[in-house]
XYZ file of C-alpha atoms in Angstrom:
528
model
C -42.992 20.382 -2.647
C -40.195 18.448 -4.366
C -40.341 18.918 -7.922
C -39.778 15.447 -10.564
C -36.287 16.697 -11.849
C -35.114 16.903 -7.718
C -36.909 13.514 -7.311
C -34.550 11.844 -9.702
C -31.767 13.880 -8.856
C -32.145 12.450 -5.134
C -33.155 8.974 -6.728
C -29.859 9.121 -8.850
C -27.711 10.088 -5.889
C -28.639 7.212 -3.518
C -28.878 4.786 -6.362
C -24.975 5.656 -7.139
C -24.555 5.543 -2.924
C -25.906 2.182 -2.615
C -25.441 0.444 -5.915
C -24.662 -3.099 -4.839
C -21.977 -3.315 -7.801
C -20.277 -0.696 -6.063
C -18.885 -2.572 -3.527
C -16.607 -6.068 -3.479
C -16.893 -6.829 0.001
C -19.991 -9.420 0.510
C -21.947 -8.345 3.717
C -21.473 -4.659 2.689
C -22.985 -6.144 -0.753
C -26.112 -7.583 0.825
C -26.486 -4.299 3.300
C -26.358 -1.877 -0.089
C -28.645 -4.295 -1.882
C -31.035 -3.838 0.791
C -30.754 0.004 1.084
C -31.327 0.204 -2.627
C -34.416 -1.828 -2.804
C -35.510 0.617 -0.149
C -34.882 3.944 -2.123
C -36.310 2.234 -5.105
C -39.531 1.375 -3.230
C -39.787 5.317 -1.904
C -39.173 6.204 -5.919
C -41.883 4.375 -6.919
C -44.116 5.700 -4.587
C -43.556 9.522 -4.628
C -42.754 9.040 -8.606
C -46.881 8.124 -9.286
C -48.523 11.367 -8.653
C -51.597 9.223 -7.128
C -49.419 7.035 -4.518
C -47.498 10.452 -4.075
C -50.968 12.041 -3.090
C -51.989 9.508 -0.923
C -48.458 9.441 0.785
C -48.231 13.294 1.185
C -51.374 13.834 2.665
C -51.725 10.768 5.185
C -48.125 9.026 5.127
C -47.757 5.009 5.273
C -51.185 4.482 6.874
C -52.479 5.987 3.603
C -51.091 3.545 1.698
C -52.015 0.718 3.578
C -55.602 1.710 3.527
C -58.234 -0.643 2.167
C -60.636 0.581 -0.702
C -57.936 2.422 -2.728
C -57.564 -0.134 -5.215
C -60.876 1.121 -6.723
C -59.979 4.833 -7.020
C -59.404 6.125 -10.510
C -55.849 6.532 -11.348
C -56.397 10.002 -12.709
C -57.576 11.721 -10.076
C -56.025 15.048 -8.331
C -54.753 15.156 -4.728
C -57.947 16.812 -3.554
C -59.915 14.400 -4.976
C -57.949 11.499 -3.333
C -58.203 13.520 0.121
C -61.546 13.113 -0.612
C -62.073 9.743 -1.286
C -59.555 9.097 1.680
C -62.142 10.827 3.765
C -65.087 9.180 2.617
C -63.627 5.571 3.161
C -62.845 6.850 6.529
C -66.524 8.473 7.281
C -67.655 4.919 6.331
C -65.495 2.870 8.961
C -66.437 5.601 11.301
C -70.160 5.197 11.083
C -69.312 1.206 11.222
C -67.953 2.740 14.810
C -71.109 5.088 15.610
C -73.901 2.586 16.881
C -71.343 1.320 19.488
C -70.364 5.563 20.796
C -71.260 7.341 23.426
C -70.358 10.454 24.917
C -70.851 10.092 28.673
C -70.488 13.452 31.070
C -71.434 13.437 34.574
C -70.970 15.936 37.522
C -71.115 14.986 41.228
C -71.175 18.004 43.967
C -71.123 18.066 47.417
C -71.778 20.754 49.579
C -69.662 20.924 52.805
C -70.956 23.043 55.680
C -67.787 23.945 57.568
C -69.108 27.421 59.377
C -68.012 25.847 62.564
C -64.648 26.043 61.913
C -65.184 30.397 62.490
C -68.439 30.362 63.998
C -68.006 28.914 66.808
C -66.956 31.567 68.701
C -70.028 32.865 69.513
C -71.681 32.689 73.234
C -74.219 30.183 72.512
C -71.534 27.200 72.834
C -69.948 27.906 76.201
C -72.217 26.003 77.845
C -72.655 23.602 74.948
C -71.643 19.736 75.927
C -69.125 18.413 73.561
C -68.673 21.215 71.541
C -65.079 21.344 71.904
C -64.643 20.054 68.546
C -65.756 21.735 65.367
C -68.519 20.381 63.478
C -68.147 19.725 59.616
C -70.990 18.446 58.095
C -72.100 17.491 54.164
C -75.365 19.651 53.830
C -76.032 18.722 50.044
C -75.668 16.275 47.388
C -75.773 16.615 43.491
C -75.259 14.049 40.889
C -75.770 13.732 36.836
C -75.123 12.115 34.354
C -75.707 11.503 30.641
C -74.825 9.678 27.799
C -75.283 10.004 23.797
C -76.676 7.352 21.432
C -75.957 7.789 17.749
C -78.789 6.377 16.119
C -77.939 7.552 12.862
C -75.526 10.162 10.563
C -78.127 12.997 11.804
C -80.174 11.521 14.899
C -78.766 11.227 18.354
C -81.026 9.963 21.712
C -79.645 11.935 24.785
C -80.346 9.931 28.047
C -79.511 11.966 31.503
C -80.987 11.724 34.997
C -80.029 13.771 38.295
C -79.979 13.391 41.821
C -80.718 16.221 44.496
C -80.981 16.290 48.231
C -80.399 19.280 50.881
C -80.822 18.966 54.323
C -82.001 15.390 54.088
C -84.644 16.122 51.588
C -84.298 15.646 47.520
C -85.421 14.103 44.904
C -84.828 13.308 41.211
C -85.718 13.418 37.152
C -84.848 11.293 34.442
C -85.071 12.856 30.794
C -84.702 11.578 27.353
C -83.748 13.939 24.380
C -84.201 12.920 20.558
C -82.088 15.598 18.480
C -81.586 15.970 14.752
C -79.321 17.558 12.569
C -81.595 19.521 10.139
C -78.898 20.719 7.776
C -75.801 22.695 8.013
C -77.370 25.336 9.423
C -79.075 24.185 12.275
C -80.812 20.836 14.318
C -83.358 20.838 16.904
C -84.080 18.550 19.827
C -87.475 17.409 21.834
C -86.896 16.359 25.239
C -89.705 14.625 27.793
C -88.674 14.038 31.279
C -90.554 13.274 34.649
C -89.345 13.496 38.257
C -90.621 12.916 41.713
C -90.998 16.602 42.892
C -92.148 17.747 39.095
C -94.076 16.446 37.012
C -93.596 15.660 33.291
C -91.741 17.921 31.665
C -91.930 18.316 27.547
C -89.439 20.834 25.976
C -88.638 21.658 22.352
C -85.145 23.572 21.278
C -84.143 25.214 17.586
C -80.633 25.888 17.004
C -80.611 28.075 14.044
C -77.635 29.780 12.054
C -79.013 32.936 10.780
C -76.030 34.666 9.012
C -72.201 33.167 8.933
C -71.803 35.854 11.783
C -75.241 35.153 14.178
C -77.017 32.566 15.142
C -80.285 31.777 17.273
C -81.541 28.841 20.148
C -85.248 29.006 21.441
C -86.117 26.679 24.225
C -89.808 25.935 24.729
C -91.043 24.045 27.726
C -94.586 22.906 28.988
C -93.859 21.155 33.041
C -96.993 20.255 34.535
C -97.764 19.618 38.437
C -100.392 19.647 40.608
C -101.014 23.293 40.173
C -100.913 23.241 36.384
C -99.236 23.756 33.508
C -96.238 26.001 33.605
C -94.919 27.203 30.257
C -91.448 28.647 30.193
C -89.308 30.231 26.841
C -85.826 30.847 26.669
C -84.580 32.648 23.245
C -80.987 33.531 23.076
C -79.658 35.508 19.877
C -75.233 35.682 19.539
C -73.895 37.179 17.298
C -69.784 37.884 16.193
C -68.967 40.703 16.469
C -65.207 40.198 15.573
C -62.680 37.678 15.229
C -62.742 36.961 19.023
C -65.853 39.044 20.643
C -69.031 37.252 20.861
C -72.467 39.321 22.106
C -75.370 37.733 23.319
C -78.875 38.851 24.006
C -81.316 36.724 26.136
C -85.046 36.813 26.859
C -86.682 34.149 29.640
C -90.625 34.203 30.225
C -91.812 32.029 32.985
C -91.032 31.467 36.517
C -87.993 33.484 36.411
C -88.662 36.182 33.803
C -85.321 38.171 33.011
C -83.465 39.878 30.030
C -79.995 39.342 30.183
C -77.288 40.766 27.640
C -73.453 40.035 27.957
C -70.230 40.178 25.693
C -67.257 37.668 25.926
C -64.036 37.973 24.526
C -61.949 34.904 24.308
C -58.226 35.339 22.805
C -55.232 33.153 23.372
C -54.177 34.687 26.711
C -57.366 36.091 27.862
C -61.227 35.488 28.793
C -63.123 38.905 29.390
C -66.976 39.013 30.268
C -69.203 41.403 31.389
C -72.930 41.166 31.551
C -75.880 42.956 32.532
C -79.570 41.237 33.860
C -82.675 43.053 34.538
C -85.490 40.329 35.681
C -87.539 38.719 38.607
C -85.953 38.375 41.479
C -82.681 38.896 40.490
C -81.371 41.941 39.148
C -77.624 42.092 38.742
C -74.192 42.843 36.956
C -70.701 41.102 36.870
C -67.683 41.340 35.265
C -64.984 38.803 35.318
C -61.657 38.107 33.780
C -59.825 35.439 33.263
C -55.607 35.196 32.757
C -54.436 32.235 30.217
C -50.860 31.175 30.896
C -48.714 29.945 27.928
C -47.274 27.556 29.613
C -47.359 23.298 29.960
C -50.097 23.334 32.547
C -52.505 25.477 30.931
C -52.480 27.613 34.262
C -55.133 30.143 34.511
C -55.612 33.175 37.218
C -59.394 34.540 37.207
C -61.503 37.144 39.046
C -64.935 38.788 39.030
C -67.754 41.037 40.535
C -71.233 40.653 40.698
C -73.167 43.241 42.228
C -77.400 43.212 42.508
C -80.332 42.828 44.515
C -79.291 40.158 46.173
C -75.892 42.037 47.473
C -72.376 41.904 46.099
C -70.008 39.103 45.295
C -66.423 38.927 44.894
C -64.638 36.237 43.775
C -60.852 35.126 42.695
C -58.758 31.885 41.516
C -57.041 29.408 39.611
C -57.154 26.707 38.028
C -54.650 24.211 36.679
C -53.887 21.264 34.379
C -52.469 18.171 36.844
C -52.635 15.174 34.392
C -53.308 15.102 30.480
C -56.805 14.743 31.351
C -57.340 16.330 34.346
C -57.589 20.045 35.136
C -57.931 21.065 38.897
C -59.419 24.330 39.762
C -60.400 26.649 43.064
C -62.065 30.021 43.756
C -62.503 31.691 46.994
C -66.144 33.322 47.029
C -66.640 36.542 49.499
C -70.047 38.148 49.669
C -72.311 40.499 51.254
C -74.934 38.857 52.918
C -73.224 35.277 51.664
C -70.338 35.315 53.669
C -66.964 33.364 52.635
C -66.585 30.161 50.514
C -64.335 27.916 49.067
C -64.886 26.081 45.886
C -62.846 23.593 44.868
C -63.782 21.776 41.174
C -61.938 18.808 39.496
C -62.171 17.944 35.770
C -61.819 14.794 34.972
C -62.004 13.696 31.062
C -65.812 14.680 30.672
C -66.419 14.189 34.191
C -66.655 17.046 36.987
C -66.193 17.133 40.366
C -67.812 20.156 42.373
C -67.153 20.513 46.485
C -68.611 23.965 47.522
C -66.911 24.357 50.984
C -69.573 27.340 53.109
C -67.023 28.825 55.371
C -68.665 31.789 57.176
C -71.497 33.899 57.365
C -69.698 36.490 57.876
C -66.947 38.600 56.675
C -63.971 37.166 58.509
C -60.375 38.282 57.421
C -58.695 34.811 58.887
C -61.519 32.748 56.504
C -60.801 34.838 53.543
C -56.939 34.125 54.464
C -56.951 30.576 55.113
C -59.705 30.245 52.202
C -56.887 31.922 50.080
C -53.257 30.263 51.572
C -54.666 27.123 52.856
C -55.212 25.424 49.042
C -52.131 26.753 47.913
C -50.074 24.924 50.320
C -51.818 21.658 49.980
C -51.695 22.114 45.992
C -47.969 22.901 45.934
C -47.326 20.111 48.514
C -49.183 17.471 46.607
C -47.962 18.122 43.516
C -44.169 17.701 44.646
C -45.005 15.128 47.135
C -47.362 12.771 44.747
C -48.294 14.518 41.262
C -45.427 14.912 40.197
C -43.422 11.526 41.373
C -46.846 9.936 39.879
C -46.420 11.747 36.255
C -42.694 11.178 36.090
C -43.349 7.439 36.343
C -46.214 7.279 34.648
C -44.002 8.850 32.092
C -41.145 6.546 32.054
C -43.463 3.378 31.801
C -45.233 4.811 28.848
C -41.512 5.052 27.248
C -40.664 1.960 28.051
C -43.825 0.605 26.802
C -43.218 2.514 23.335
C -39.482 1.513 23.552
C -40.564 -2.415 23.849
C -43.396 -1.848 20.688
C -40.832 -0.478 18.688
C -37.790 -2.147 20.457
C -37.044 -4.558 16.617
C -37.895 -1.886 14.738
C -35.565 0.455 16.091
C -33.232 -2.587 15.665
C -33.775 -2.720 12.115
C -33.149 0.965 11.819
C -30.075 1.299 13.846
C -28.656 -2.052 11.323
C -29.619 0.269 8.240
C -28.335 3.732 9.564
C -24.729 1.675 10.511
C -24.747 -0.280 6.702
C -25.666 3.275 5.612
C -22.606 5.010 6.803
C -20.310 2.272 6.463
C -21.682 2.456 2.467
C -20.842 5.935 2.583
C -17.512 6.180 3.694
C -16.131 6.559 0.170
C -18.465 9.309 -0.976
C -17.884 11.173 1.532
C -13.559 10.801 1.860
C -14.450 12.666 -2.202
C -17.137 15.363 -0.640
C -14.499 16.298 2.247
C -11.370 16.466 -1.031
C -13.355 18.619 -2.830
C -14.963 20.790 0.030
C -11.247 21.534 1.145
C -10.402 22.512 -2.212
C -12.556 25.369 -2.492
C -12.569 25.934 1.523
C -16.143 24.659 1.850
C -18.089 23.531 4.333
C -16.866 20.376 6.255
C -18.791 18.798 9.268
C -15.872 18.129 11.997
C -18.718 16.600 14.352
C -22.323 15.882 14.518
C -24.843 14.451 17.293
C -27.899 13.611 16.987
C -30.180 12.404 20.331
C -31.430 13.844 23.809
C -28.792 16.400 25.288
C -29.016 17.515 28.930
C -27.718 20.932 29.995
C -30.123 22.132 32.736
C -28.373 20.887 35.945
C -31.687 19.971 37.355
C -32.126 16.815 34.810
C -28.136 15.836 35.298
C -29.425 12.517 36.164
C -30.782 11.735 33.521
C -29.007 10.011 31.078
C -27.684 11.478 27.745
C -28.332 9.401 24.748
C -27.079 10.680 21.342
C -25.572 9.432 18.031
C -22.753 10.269 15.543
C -24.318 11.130 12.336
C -20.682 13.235 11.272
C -20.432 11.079 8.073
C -23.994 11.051 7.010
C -24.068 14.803 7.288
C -21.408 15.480 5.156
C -22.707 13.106 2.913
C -25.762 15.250 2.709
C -23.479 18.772 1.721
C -23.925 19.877 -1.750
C -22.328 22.765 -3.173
C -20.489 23.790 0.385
C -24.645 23.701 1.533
C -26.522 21.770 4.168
C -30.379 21.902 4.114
C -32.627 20.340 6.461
C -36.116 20.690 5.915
C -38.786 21.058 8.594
C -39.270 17.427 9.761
C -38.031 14.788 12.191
C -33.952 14.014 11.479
C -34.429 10.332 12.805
C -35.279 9.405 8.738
C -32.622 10.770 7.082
C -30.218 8.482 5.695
C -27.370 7.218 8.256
C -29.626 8.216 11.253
C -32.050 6.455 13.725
C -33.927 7.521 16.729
C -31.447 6.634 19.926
C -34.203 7.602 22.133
C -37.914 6.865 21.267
C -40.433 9.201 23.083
C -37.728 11.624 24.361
C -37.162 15.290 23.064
C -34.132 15.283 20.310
C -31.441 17.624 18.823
C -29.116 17.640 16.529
C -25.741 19.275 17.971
C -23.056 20.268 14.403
C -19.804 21.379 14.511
C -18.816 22.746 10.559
C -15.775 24.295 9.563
C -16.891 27.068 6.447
C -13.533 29.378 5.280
C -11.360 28.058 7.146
C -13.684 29.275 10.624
C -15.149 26.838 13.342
C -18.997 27.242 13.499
C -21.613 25.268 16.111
C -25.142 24.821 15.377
C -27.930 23.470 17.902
C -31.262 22.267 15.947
C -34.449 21.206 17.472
C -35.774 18.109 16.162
C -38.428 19.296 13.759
C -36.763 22.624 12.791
C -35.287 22.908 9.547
C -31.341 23.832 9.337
C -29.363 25.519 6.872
C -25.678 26.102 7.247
C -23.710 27.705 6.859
C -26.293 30.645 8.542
C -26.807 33.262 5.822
């Protein structure tokens, strides 16, 4: 938001810092010559209101990018954020033909009743039953994958794979869908499979109001005992900032109306729903707990109650990796018995392993159902997540420190010529600040600190920026704006990667004052 008049007051001030005919001795000649041709290359730059434009809104990369040479030199800042975005759309639809969006989920039932069971009469006499059986019972697996074909037209591929109790079978579908307009698309589908036959489906998407919106699905799947025709219609509409309501008609095998309302804030996922239909008649509530914390933990429950008994369920769910989130619920049900179900997220693919416990309503399955996870989770995550992240970690550092290893080089070079340039300004700054009983920087560091006695291995790495600060006081003022301290003049980042602060100790009237500033927060002393 600088104006022009504090652009060349800046411009004037480093120009007088780093004037080359300032200084006699030769090298720090050739070190101020090279600072100033740097702070006359940012003044040209941010002094054109185009090349200012492009910089503020997309930084260096901006500048580098190809195409701008035949923008009009008179055009506003939203008009060049437009024609940045337009020379990007156009390198991203050179991209398109070769994208796809693959998702998948594989899910395997596990049949571990035995494991309760088997207390029953009927094994005594049983030959080798000593041992509980576990046994995989069922087998699911998808997958699909996206084929741009054009700006509006995408070909959906997908194909599944079923079998329970050694018998199964599959499908295999293909999906053409277009975007119509803003407002809505639509999609035909034709699949075929070896226990159906071939299935065609149509489905509108349709955005009635800015607030409601509408999906029919139509499908025709024919087999040896005819044609069955099925409809799904589902109308949502807002009904505030976070509150969704849905209404939902199916006609066809399963006939059912179904209405529900979610709620969705920052900390919190509330649903509650309510079916009337054939077979199934039913209603549930669940809620679900959002964590603010690094992991994106999240603690969830619900109740569904209906004709085919009552369900209660409960769990968690948990980010392990940057791209993987791991998740379990414990299921307990009248006439269902107790499961576990354990789910793993993986990028866009999910793994599902539905683990049957009991028939019956067993305390010690619900228990070990509950605790036995738990442990595992909290012992693999000290045991290997967590040794695995950390070094993951460090050789993604050291990977960044070795890309940028000669241009932190070149930095560190500058920042030292910097200070060494500024030595004399700022022996006049600290004359006239103790005249008038100003403010006067004592010490400054700038770098990773560690105080929490569980990192006091690691290793602290800071700087001493004490003489550009002061350089940077103005009228017994220092102002930081909101951005990353590693670019002011006189300072370089001593740690790449790693989180930064900058630690100040100022003397203002005559009083001893300490500051502690995040990386990216602004800072003004001395604190009004």
């Amino acid at each position: 938001q600088a104006s022009q008049e504090e652009l060349k007051a800046a411009y004037r001030r480093l120009c007088m810092l780093y004037h080359p005919d300032k200084h006699r001795d030769p090298e720090l000649k050739t070190q101020a010559e090279r600072l100033f041709n740097l702070v006359h290359q940012a003044y040209e730059v941010l002094s054109d209101p185009q090349t200012r434009a492009i910089y503020d809104i997309y930084g260096r990369r901006g500048l580098e990018m190809e195409g701008w040479e035949v923008v009009e030199r008179k055009r506003t800042a939203a008009e060049i954020r437009e024609e940045f975005e337009r020379l990007q759309r156009e390198r991203e639809e050179r991209r398109l033909q070769q994208r796809t969006n693959p998702k998948g989920t594989i899910s395997v039932g596990i049949d571990a009743t035995d494991l309760f069971d088997r207390y029953d009469e009927e094994y005594e006499d049983v030959p080798g039953s000593s041992f509980p059986q576990i046994e995989i019972n069922k087998m699911h697996i998808s997958q699909s994958i996206e084929a741009p074909l054009t700006a509006t037209d995408t070909a959906i591929l997908s194909g599944n794979l079923s079998t329970q109790n050694g018998n199964g079978g599959g499908s295999i579908n293909l999906a053409l869908r277009r975007v119509t307009s803003a407002k809505g698309w639509g999609e035909l589908e034709f699949g075929a499979g070896d226990l159906h036959g071939p299935l065609f489906g149509l489905k509108i998407f349709r955005n009635l109001t800015p607030r409601c919106f509408i999906t029919t699905n139509c499908a025709l799947q024919f087999s040896s005992r005819g044609v069955r025709p099925g409809l799904t219609t589902v109308l949502a509409r807002n009904l505030d900032k976070n509150t969704m309501g849905y209404l939902q008609w199916r006609w066809g095998i399963q006939s059912a109306m179904n209405t529900s309302i979610v709620r969705d804030t920052k900390t919190s996922h509330f649903t509650v729903a309510l079916q009337l239909g054939i077979p199934h008649s039913f209603m549930m509530v669940s809620y679900q707990h959002k964590f603010q914390d690094e992991d994106q933990t999240r603690v969830k429950g619900s109740l569904k109650a209906g004709f085919f008994g009552t369900i209660v369920e409960y769990g968690a769910e948990r980010k392990i990796s940057r791209h993987s989130v791991l998740g379990a619920t414990v299921s307990v049900g009248v006439p269902q018995g107790v499961s576990l179900k354990i789910k793993l997220n993986r990028a866009s693919q999910t793994y599902f392993f539905p683990v049957h416990l009991t028939d019956q309503l067993l305390p010690s399955a619900v228990f070990y159902a509950t605790v036995g996870p738990l442990v595992i989770y909290f012992a693999m995550h000290r045991l290997v997540i967590k040794p695995y992240l950390r070094a993951q970690k460090e050789r993604e550092l050291e990977k960044q420190r070795e890309n940028t290893a000669s241009d932190i080089l070149q930095k560190k070079q500058e920042a030292e010529a910097a200070v060494r340039l500024m030595q004399e300004s700022v022996r006049r700054i600290i004359e006239a600040e103790e005249a008038r009983m100003g403010l006067i920087i004592v010490n400054a560091w700038y770098g990773k600190f560690v105080n929490d006695n569980s990192r006091k291995n690691e290793k602290v790495k800071v700087i001493d920026v004490t003489v550009p600060l002061q350089c940077l006081v103005k009228d017994s003022k220092l102002i930081l704006t909101e951005a990353s301290k590693a670019g002011l003049p006189g300072f370089y980042d001593p740690c790449v990667g790693e989180e930064k602060s900058l630690k100040v100790l100022y003397q203002f009237r005559g009083v001893l004052h300490q500051v502690m500033s995040a990386d990216n927060e602004a800072l003004r002393i001395p604190k009004q």
